């Protein structure tokens, strides 16, 4: 996919989520679909004792707000491309710093953060570029945690020629390779723990640290 095609895709996805923002906070959707990966990410941040955190593709800010309330970090930034999502996020909390920007071009200086997380959005990113950007903005020893849709069977896997057109659900092995290719050491990788009735959602958390 060319840079122009990627920009067009990002714009289309941004418009879609701006339109869907009011439905995103529906309690059943949050509880059964989004809360399990949020719980996993918060556990990783707590274990790492992260103090300067960015939540990438933060949506309406539910995870960013939880991080602020439950972990009380020194800094918590919520970053998203959708003005509609960010409008709801800003109404949710004035303690989180809400920023507009793509995962592939984050509005942070080199080494500014000690944790970067993203949930349920990585399949829309230019994945190698996003992970390189996560690595850039992290200080040495910083944590990257990605909870993402991930294939269980080959029939669900997009052919290599179709990757990131318009989305790509990477396998566990691909995720590990992507992390290592961006300069991370993978410290944990496992399927998101879910109630049995929501296991049709096939997602994976991969955690890496910057050497």
XYZ file of N, CA and C in Angstrom:
633
model
N 0.841 -1.187 0.000
C 0.000 0.000 0.000
C 0.880 1.242 0.000
N 0.608 2.187 -0.898
C 1.386 3.406 -0.982
C 1.040 4.348 0.166
N 1.878 5.359 0.359
C 1.625 6.337 1.415
C 0.296 7.057 1.178
N -0.013 7.381 -0.078
C -1.268 8.063 -0.386
C -2.469 7.170 -0.084
N -2.358 5.880 -0.431
C -3.438 4.951 -0.123
C -3.626 4.813 1.374
N -2.508 4.746 2.113
C -2.582 4.648 3.566
C -3.249 5.874 4.157
N -2.911 7.071 3.672
C -3.557 8.285 4.162
C -5.052 8.258 3.866
N -5.423 7.784 2.666
C -6.839 7.685 2.328
C -7.572 6.721 3.236
N -6.933 5.579 3.531
C -7.537 4.606 4.439
C -7.691 5.201 5.828
N -6.641 5.868 6.328
C -6.726 6.475 7.649
C -7.867 7.486 7.724
N -8.030 8.276 6.669
C -9.110 9.260 6.645
C -10.470 8.569 6.675
N -10.620 7.474 5.915
C -11.893 6.758 5.872
C -12.221 6.140 7.224
N -11.221 5.515 7.848
C -11.442 4.910 9.167
C -11.769 5.990 10.196
N -11.072 7.106 10.116
C -11.332 8.206 11.044
C -12.757 8.703 10.916
N -13.231 8.883 9.672
C -14.614 9.338 9.466
C -15.602 8.307 9.994
N -15.317 7.024 9.770
C -16.216 5.967 10.248
C -16.356 6.017 11.762
N -15.220 6.107 12.469
C -15.287 6.093 13.926
C -15.838 7.406 14.472
N -15.668 8.496 13.761
C -16.317 9.720 14.175
C -17.827 9.577 14.137
N -18.330 8.885 13.111
C -19.768 8.647 12.983
C -20.261 7.666 14.045
N -19.444 6.636 14.357
C -19.862 5.589 15.290
C -19.583 5.923 16.749
N -18.925 7.034 17.015
C -18.519 7.362 18.382
C -19.646 7.255 19.406
N -20.872 7.755 19.112
C -21.924 7.656 20.133
C -22.265 6.218 20.527
N -22.110 5.268 19.598
C -22.434 3.871 19.912
C -21.299 3.144 20.625
N -20.105 3.692 20.549
C -18.919 3.012 21.069
C -19.004 2.772 22.570
N -19.697 3.666 23.297
C -19.771 3.578 24.752
C -20.923 2.713 25.253
N -21.646 2.037 24.369
C -22.740 1.183 24.825
C -22.218 0.194 25.856
N -22.892 0.053 27.014
C -22.360 -0.770 28.108
C -22.047 -2.201 27.707
N -22.935 -2.859 26.947
C -22.683 -4.256 26.601
C -21.457 -4.383 25.709
N -21.260 -3.407 24.809
C -20.115 -3.446 23.909
C -18.819 -3.273 24.701
N -18.813 -2.329 25.622
C -17.623 -2.094 26.424
C -17.327 -3.272 27.345
N -18.344 -3.801 28.007
C -18.123 -4.873 28.986
C -17.610 -6.150 28.337
N -18.226 -6.555 27.227
C -17.921 -7.876 26.676
C -16.846 -7.849 25.591
N -16.691 -6.749 24.893
C -15.716 -6.696 23.802
C -14.426 -5.984 24.233
N -14.555 -4.806 24.816
C -13.374 -3.979 25.051
C -12.773 -4.100 26.446
N -13.566 -4.439 27.448
C -13.010 -4.468 28.801
C -11.927 -5.533 28.984
N -12.059 -6.762 28.436
C -10.984 -7.743 28.648
C -9.602 -7.267 28.202
N -9.433 -6.688 26.987
C -8.096 -6.179 26.663
C -7.680 -4.994 27.518
N -8.629 -4.160 27.925
C -8.286 -3.054 28.820
C -7.726 -3.577 30.134
N -8.365 -4.604 30.683
C -7.880 -5.201 31.936
C -6.456 -5.723 31.778
N -6.183 -6.359 30.649
C -4.850 -6.921 30.404
C -3.802 -5.810 30.339
N -4.130 -4.739 29.643
C -3.183 -3.628 29.493
C -2.914 -2.967 30.843
N -3.948 -2.746 31.627
C -3.757 -2.123 32.938
C -2.891 -2.999 33.835
N -3.069 -4.302 33.777
C -2.223 -5.205 34.562
C -0.758 -5.078 34.145
N -0.501 -4.975 32.846
C 0.869 -4.822 32.364
C 1.461 -3.489 32.821
N 0.692 -2.414 32.752
C 1.175 -1.106 33.186
C 1.461 -1.088 34.683
N 0.590 -1.723 35.449
C 0.799 -1.774 36.904
C 2.071 -2.552 37.233
N 2.289 -3.673 36.571
C 3.489 -4.467 36.831
C 4.748 -3.715 36.437
N 4.665 -2.916 35.396
C 5.821 -2.157 34.906
C 6.051 -0.875 35.709
N 5.056 -0.493 36.513
C 5.106 0.771 37.262
C 5.299 1.960 36.327
N 4.566 1.954 35.228
C 4.673 3.013 34.230
C 4.131 4.325 34.782
N 4.830 5.418 34.508
C 4.444 6.733 35.025
C 4.092 7.730 33.924
N 4.639 7.557 32.715
C 4.336 8.444 31.597
C 3.820 7.579 30.461
N 2.520 7.662 30.213
C 1.829 6.668 29.391
C 1.066 7.352 28.264
N 1.064 6.718 27.093
C 0.201 7.148 25.988
C -0.666 5.980 25.556
N -1.963 6.249 25.404
C -2.946 5.285 24.907
C -3.257 5.675 23.468
N -2.815 4.846 22.526
C -2.907 5.183 21.109
C -4.187 4.615 20.516
N -4.862 5.418 19.671
C -6.208 5.095 19.180
C -7.133 4.919 20.381
N -7.174 5.958 21.197
C -7.858 5.896 22.502
C -9.371 5.906 22.392
N -9.914 6.222 21.217
C -11.370 6.245 21.073
C -12.001 7.285 21.981
N -13.061 6.903 22.669
C -13.767 7.836 23.557
C -13.123 7.949 24.925
N -11.959 7.337 25.091
C -11.157 7.591 26.288
C -11.428 6.723 27.489
N -12.141 5.623 27.307
C -12.473 4.789 28.458
C -11.220 4.204 29.094
N -10.307 3.654 28.292
C -9.091 3.082 28.860
C -8.192 4.176 29.434
N -8.000 5.265 28.720
C -7.165 6.358 29.232
C -7.674 6.848 30.582
N -8.991 7.005 30.685
C -9.590 7.459 31.938
C -9.373 6.432 33.053
N -9.507 5.146 32.738
C -9.251 4.105 33.742
C -7.797 4.136 34.199
N -6.882 4.302 33.251
C -5.465 4.371 33.610
C -5.226 5.533 34.571
N -5.818 6.687 34.285
C -5.635 7.852 35.152
C -6.193 7.586 36.546
N -7.384 7.010 36.614
C -8.041 6.793 37.915
C -7.403 5.655 38.710
N -7.029 4.570 38.043
C -6.573 3.380 38.750
C -5.073 3.363 39.013
N -4.289 3.991 38.141
C -2.838 3.943 38.274
C -2.227 5.274 38.701
N -2.975 6.366 38.558
C -2.505 7.698 38.962
C -1.110 7.992 38.426
N -0.912 7.895 37.110
C 0.423 8.156 36.546
C 0.771 9.631 36.585
N 2.041 9.915 36.359
C 2.466 11.316 36.270
C 1.895 11.982 35.027
N 1.832 11.230 33.916
C 1.270 11.739 32.664
C 0.467 10.628 32.008
N -0.707 10.973 31.473
C -1.467 10.046 30.649
C -2.001 10.825 29.452
N -1.666 10.346 28.278
C -2.069 10.979 27.020
C -2.985 10.018 26.265
N -4.083 10.523 25.757
C -4.953 9.767 24.867
C -4.837 10.325 23.468
N -4.450 9.492 22.507
C -4.187 9.946 21.143
C -5.144 9.243 20.191
N -5.803 10.000 19.322
C -6.715 9.409 18.350
C -6.780 10.314 17.128
N -7.211 9.732 16.011
C -7.360 10.487 14.771
C -8.760 11.073 14.605
N -9.728 10.608 15.377
C -11.120 10.974 15.162
C -11.536 12.138 16.067
N -11.973 13.226 15.467
C -12.469 14.353 16.255
C -13.712 13.965 17.046
N -14.569 13.113 16.459
C -15.763 12.679 17.169
C -15.434 11.890 18.416
N -14.485 10.964 18.314
C -14.054 10.198 19.478
C -13.431 11.117 20.525
N -12.564 12.018 20.088
C -11.885 12.894 21.037
C -12.851 13.852 21.726
N -13.918 14.266 21.038
C -14.909 15.132 21.681
C -15.541 14.414 22.864
N -15.870 13.136 22.695
C -16.432 12.372 23.811
C -15.390 12.126 24.890
N -14.145 11.909 24.476
C -13.080 11.695 25.452
C -12.887 12.933 26.322
N -12.880 14.105 25.701
C -12.687 15.336 26.467
C -13.827 15.573 27.447
N -15.037 15.166 27.069
C -16.167 15.291 27.985
C -16.058 14.309 29.149
N -15.339 13.225 28.942
C -15.200 12.187 29.977
C -14.233 12.625 31.075
N -13.123 13.246 30.672
C -12.087 13.560 31.656
C -11.304 14.791 31.230
N -11.007 15.649 32.197
C -10.112 16.784 31.935
C -8.744 16.550 32.567
N -8.499 15.337 33.053
C -7.208 15.014 33.665
C -6.280 14.298 32.687
N -6.855 13.796 31.596
C -6.070 13.170 30.533
C -5.754 14.228 29.482
N -4.556 14.185 28.935
C -4.206 15.090 27.839
C -4.603 14.415 26.534
N -5.609 14.975 25.865
C -6.124 14.396 24.633
C -5.445 15.033 23.432
N -4.932 14.214 22.518
C -4.173 14.691 21.375
C -4.665 14.030 20.097
N -4.627 14.764 18.999
C -5.011 14.204 17.706
C -3.766 13.849 16.919
N -3.727 12.624 16.406
C -2.595 12.217 15.591
C -2.652 10.743 15.264
N -1.922 10.330 14.223
C -1.897 8.926 13.815
C -0.867 8.134 14.613
N -1.070 6.835 14.690
C -0.134 5.962 15.396
C 1.239 5.981 14.759
N 1.296 6.250 13.462
C 2.556 6.221 12.735
C 3.344 7.526 12.825
N 2.772 8.542 13.482
C 3.447 9.834 13.614
C 2.978 10.478 14.916
N 3.504 9.997 16.029
C 3.016 10.404 17.345
C 3.564 11.774 17.739
N 2.766 12.555 18.461
C 3.166 13.921 18.829
C 3.993 13.967 20.109
N 5.078 13.170 20.157
C 5.956 13.118 21.327
C 7.408 13.163 20.879
N 8.252 13.714 21.748
C 9.684 13.717 21.490
C 10.269 12.319 21.675
N 11.448 12.115 21.143
C 12.161 10.850 21.330
C 12.350 10.586 22.827
N 12.030 9.359 23.248
C 12.265 8.951 24.625
C 11.408 9.644 25.662
N 10.277 10.224 25.266
C 9.470 11.028 26.184
C 8.601 10.198 27.134
N 8.336 8.937 26.794
C 7.365 8.130 27.536
C 8.011 6.871 28.091
N 7.356 6.270 29.088
C 7.835 4.960 29.535
C 6.822 3.849 29.285
N 5.687 4.160 28.651
C 4.768 3.104 28.212
C 3.874 3.632 27.097
N 3.682 2.796 26.093
C 2.744 3.062 25.003
C 1.853 1.837 24.868
N 0.541 2.060 24.831
C -0.407 0.946 24.734
C -1.422 1.238 23.642
N -1.993 0.181 23.094
C -3.101 0.328 22.162
C -3.948 -0.930 22.218
N -5.256 -0.771 22.100
C -6.171 -1.907 22.167
C -7.183 -1.833 21.033
N -7.419 -2.966 20.395
C -8.521 -3.129 19.432
C -8.448 -2.168 18.248
N -7.235 -1.753 17.869
C -7.089 -0.840 16.739
C -5.879 -1.154 15.884
N -4.960 -1.970 16.356
C -3.690 -2.201 15.685
C -3.877 -2.758 14.277
N -4.975 -3.482 14.038
C -5.218 -4.065 12.715
C -5.423 -2.999 11.640
N -5.740 -1.744 12.045
C -5.901 -0.664 11.086
C -4.603 0.105 10.832
N -3.572 -0.121 11.650
C -2.337 0.655 11.532
C -1.461 0.124 10.397
N -0.550 0.970 9.955
C 0.638 0.486 9.249
C 1.515 -0.088 10.355
N 1.460 -1.391 10.535
C 1.959 -2.006 11.755
C 3.465 -1.844 11.964
N 4.308 -2.101 10.961
C 5.740 -1.861 11.177
C 6.043 -0.400 11.510
N 5.395 0.534 10.812
C 5.646 1.961 11.052
C 5.191 2.358 12.450
N 4.039 1.856 12.887
C 3.541 2.200 14.220
C 4.468 1.686 15.303
N 4.937 0.458 15.174
C 5.824 -0.085 16.202
C 7.170 0.642 16.222
N 7.667 1.031 15.068
C 8.893 1.836 15.063
C 8.667 3.163 15.783
N 7.483 3.736 15.605
C 7.161 4.997 16.270
C 7.009 4.791 17.775
N 6.386 3.682 18.196
C 6.300 3.379 19.626
C 7.706 3.306 20.223
N 8.590 2.612 19.510
C 9.967 2.458 19.981
C 10.647 3.824 20.093
N 10.418 4.701 19.132
C 11.064 6.020 19.133
C 10.689 6.835 20.357
N 9.404 6.848 20.714
C 8.937 7.741 21.785
C 9.171 7.171 23.170
N 9.604 5.914 23.272
C 9.847 5.297 24.578
C 11.277 5.534 25.044
N 11.413 5.736 26.345
C 12.725 5.767 26.974
C 13.259 4.340 27.062
N 14.587 4.178 27.220
C 15.130 2.828 27.423
C 14.430 2.123 28.587
N 14.082 0.863 28.360
C 13.319 0.112 29.345
C 11.826 0.311 29.246
N 11.382 1.182 28.310
C 9.965 1.468 28.158
C 9.180 0.275 27.643
N 7.887 0.288 27.930
C 6.981 -0.821 27.638
C 6.053 -0.480 26.482
N 5.900 -1.415 25.546
C 4.860 -1.336 24.516
C 3.940 -2.528 24.684
N 2.645 -2.284 24.809
C 1.654 -3.351 24.953
C 0.586 -3.164 23.889
N 0.435 -4.170 23.047
C -0.521 -4.118 21.936
C -1.508 -5.262 22.094
N -2.764 -4.924 22.301
C -3.849 -5.905 22.305
C -4.581 -5.768 20.986
N -4.597 -6.843 20.184
C -5.063 -6.723 18.806
C -5.766 -7.987 18.353
N -6.680 -7.820 17.398
C -7.247 -8.971 16.720
C -6.121 -9.782 16.095
N -6.207 -11.101 16.218
C -5.132 -11.966 15.739
C -5.716 -13.286 15.292
N -5.251 -13.762 14.155
C -5.809 -14.969 13.575
C -5.517 -16.193 14.428
N -6.483 -17.120 14.448
C -6.294 -18.435 15.070
C -6.046 -19.504 14.025
N -6.659 -19.346 12.834
C -6.567 -20.364 11.796
C -6.149 -19.711 10.489
N -5.496 -20.484 9.648
C -4.981 -19.939 8.398
C -6.079 -19.390 7.495
N -7.282 -19.948 7.589
C -8.355 -19.478 6.714
C -8.769 -18.054 7.051
N -8.411 -17.584 8.246
C -8.725 -16.220 8.616
C -7.611 -15.244 8.256
N -6.490 -15.783 7.804
C -5.326 -14.960 7.540
C -5.358 -14.370 6.129
N -5.180 -13.073 6.045
C -5.123 -12.425 4.734
C -3.848 -12.826 4.018
N -3.891 -13.028 2.705
C -2.662 -13.297 1.955
C -1.661 -12.169 2.127
N -0.385 -12.514 1.988
C 0.673 -11.521 2.192
C 0.492 -10.306 1.296
N 0.004 -10.527 0.067
C -0.151 -9.413 -0.866
C -1.264 -8.462 -0.450
N -2.143 -8.896 0.474
C -3.254 -8.054 0.897
C -3.041 -7.424 2.263
N -1.867 -7.587 2.831
C -1.658 -7.076 4.177
C -1.844 -5.566 4.239
N -2.564 -5.127 5.295
C -2.866 -3.722 5.542
C -3.699 -3.125 4.403
N -4.592 -3.947 3.776
C -5.496 -3.492 2.730
C -6.907 -3.996 3.022
N -7.744 -3.351 3.805
C -7.434 -2.171 4.600
C -6.987 -2.505 6.021
N -7.059 -3.789 6.426
C -6.629 -4.142 7.766
C -5.924 -5.488 7.718
N -5.140 -5.745 8.765
C -4.402 -6.999 8.820
C -4.393 -7.504 10.249
N -4.912 -8.715 10.454
C -4.947 -9.340 11.770
C -3.763 -10.292 11.877
N -2.676 -9.814 12.444
C -1.423 -10.558 12.454
C -1.506 -11.778 13.358
N -0.823 -12.839 12.953
C -0.718 -14.041 13.774
C 0.232 -13.778 14.938
N 0.240 -14.637 15.965
C 1.197 -14.460 17.069
C 2.642 -14.397 16.590
N 3.022 -15.275 15.660
C 4.398 -15.264 15.169
C 4.707 -13.958 14.446
N 3.746 -13.456 13.655
C 3.958 -12.183 12.965
C 4.113 -11.036 13.958
N 3.275 -11.043 15.001
C 3.370 -9.990 16.001
C 4.743 -9.999 16.663
N 5.220 -11.162 17.003
C 6.541 -11.259 17.615
C 7.613 -10.716 16.662
N 7.517 -11.093 15.404
C 8.490 -10.611 14.419
C 8.410 -9.102 14.232
N 7.195 -8.571 14.230
C 7.025 -7.134 14.100
C 7.656 -6.395 15.280
N 7.423 -6.894 16.492
C 8.012 -6.274 17.677
C 9.538 -6.314 17.601
N 10.065 -7.480 17.303
C 11.521 -7.620 17.261
C 12.125 -6.787 16.138
N 11.423 -6.698 15.010
C 11.907 -5.888 13.912
C 11.959 -4.408 14.238
N 11.101 -3.965 15.171
C 11.097 -2.558 15.585
C 12.096 -2.290 16.706
N 12.756 -3.339 17.212
C 13.773 -3.152 18.242
C 13.351 -3.532 19.643
N 12.184 -4.175 19.785
C 11.702 -4.576 21.101
C 12.143 -5.999 21.454
N 12.276 -6.249 22.737
C 12.413 -7.604 23.262
C 11.047 -8.034 23.785
N 10.472 -9.079 23.221
C 9.141 -9.527 23.627
C 9.231 -10.214 24.987
N 8.452 -9.718 25.943
C 8.464 -10.262 27.295
C 7.232 -11.085 27.626
N 6.159 -10.897 26.860
C 4.920 -11.643 27.130
C 4.074 -11.638 25.871
N 3.367 -12.745 25.655
C 2.397 -12.827 24.569
C 1.404 -13.931 24.909
N 0.125 -13.599 24.916
C -0.903 -14.613 25.181
C -2.252 -14.114 24.670
N -3.158 -15.061 24.493
C -4.522 -14.716 24.104
C -5.201 -13.940 25.224
N -6.041 -12.969 24.831
C -6.808 -12.222 25.816
C -7.764 -13.181 26.525
N -7.793 -13.097 27.831
C -8.689 -13.949 28.623
C -10.100 -13.397 28.531
N -11.021 -14.244 28.039
C -12.386 -13.798 27.787
C -13.400 -14.793 28.323
N -14.616 -14.302 28.688
C -15.715 -15.235 28.947
C -15.965 -16.080 27.706
N -16.383 -17.317 27.903
C -16.488 -18.266 26.797
C -17.408 -17.758 25.691
N -18.443 -16.988 26.036
C -19.394 -16.550 25.011
C -18.864 -15.397 24.164
N -17.705 -14.855 24.510
C -17.123 -13.815 23.657
C -15.823 -14.277 23.010
N -15.521 -15.563 23.063
C -14.260 -16.034 22.496
C -14.269 -16.093 20.974
N -15.401 -15.778 20.364
C -15.397 -15.614 18.911
C -14.491 -14.439 18.526
N -14.295 -13.494 19.476
C -13.335 -12.414 19.284
C -11.952 -12.980 19.550
N -11.156 -13.071 18.525
C -9.829 -13.698 18.625
C -8.769 -12.613 18.748
N -8.412 -12.284 19.992
C -7.426 -11.234 20.178
C -6.274 -11.695 21.053
N -5.180 -10.955 20.950
C -3.894 -11.346 21.492
C -3.238 -10.123 22.096
N -2.538 -10.296 23.222
C -1.722 -9.198 23.735
C -0.260 -9.575 23.567
N 0.499 -8.644 23.029
C 1.945 -8.792 22.880
C 2.604 -7.627 23.601
N 3.595 -7.942 24.421
C 4.248 -6.937 25.250
C 5.745 -6.983 24.969
N 6.339 -5.821 24.751
C 7.763 -5.732 24.516
C 8.389 -4.604 25.289
N 9.693 -4.693 25.518
C 10.423 -3.614 26.173
C 11.529 -3.113 25.257
N 11.826 -1.818 25.387
C 12.893 -1.197 24.608
C 14.217 -1.371 25.328
N 15.175 -1.941 24.689
C 16.480 -2.185 25.323
C 17.183 -0.867 25.609
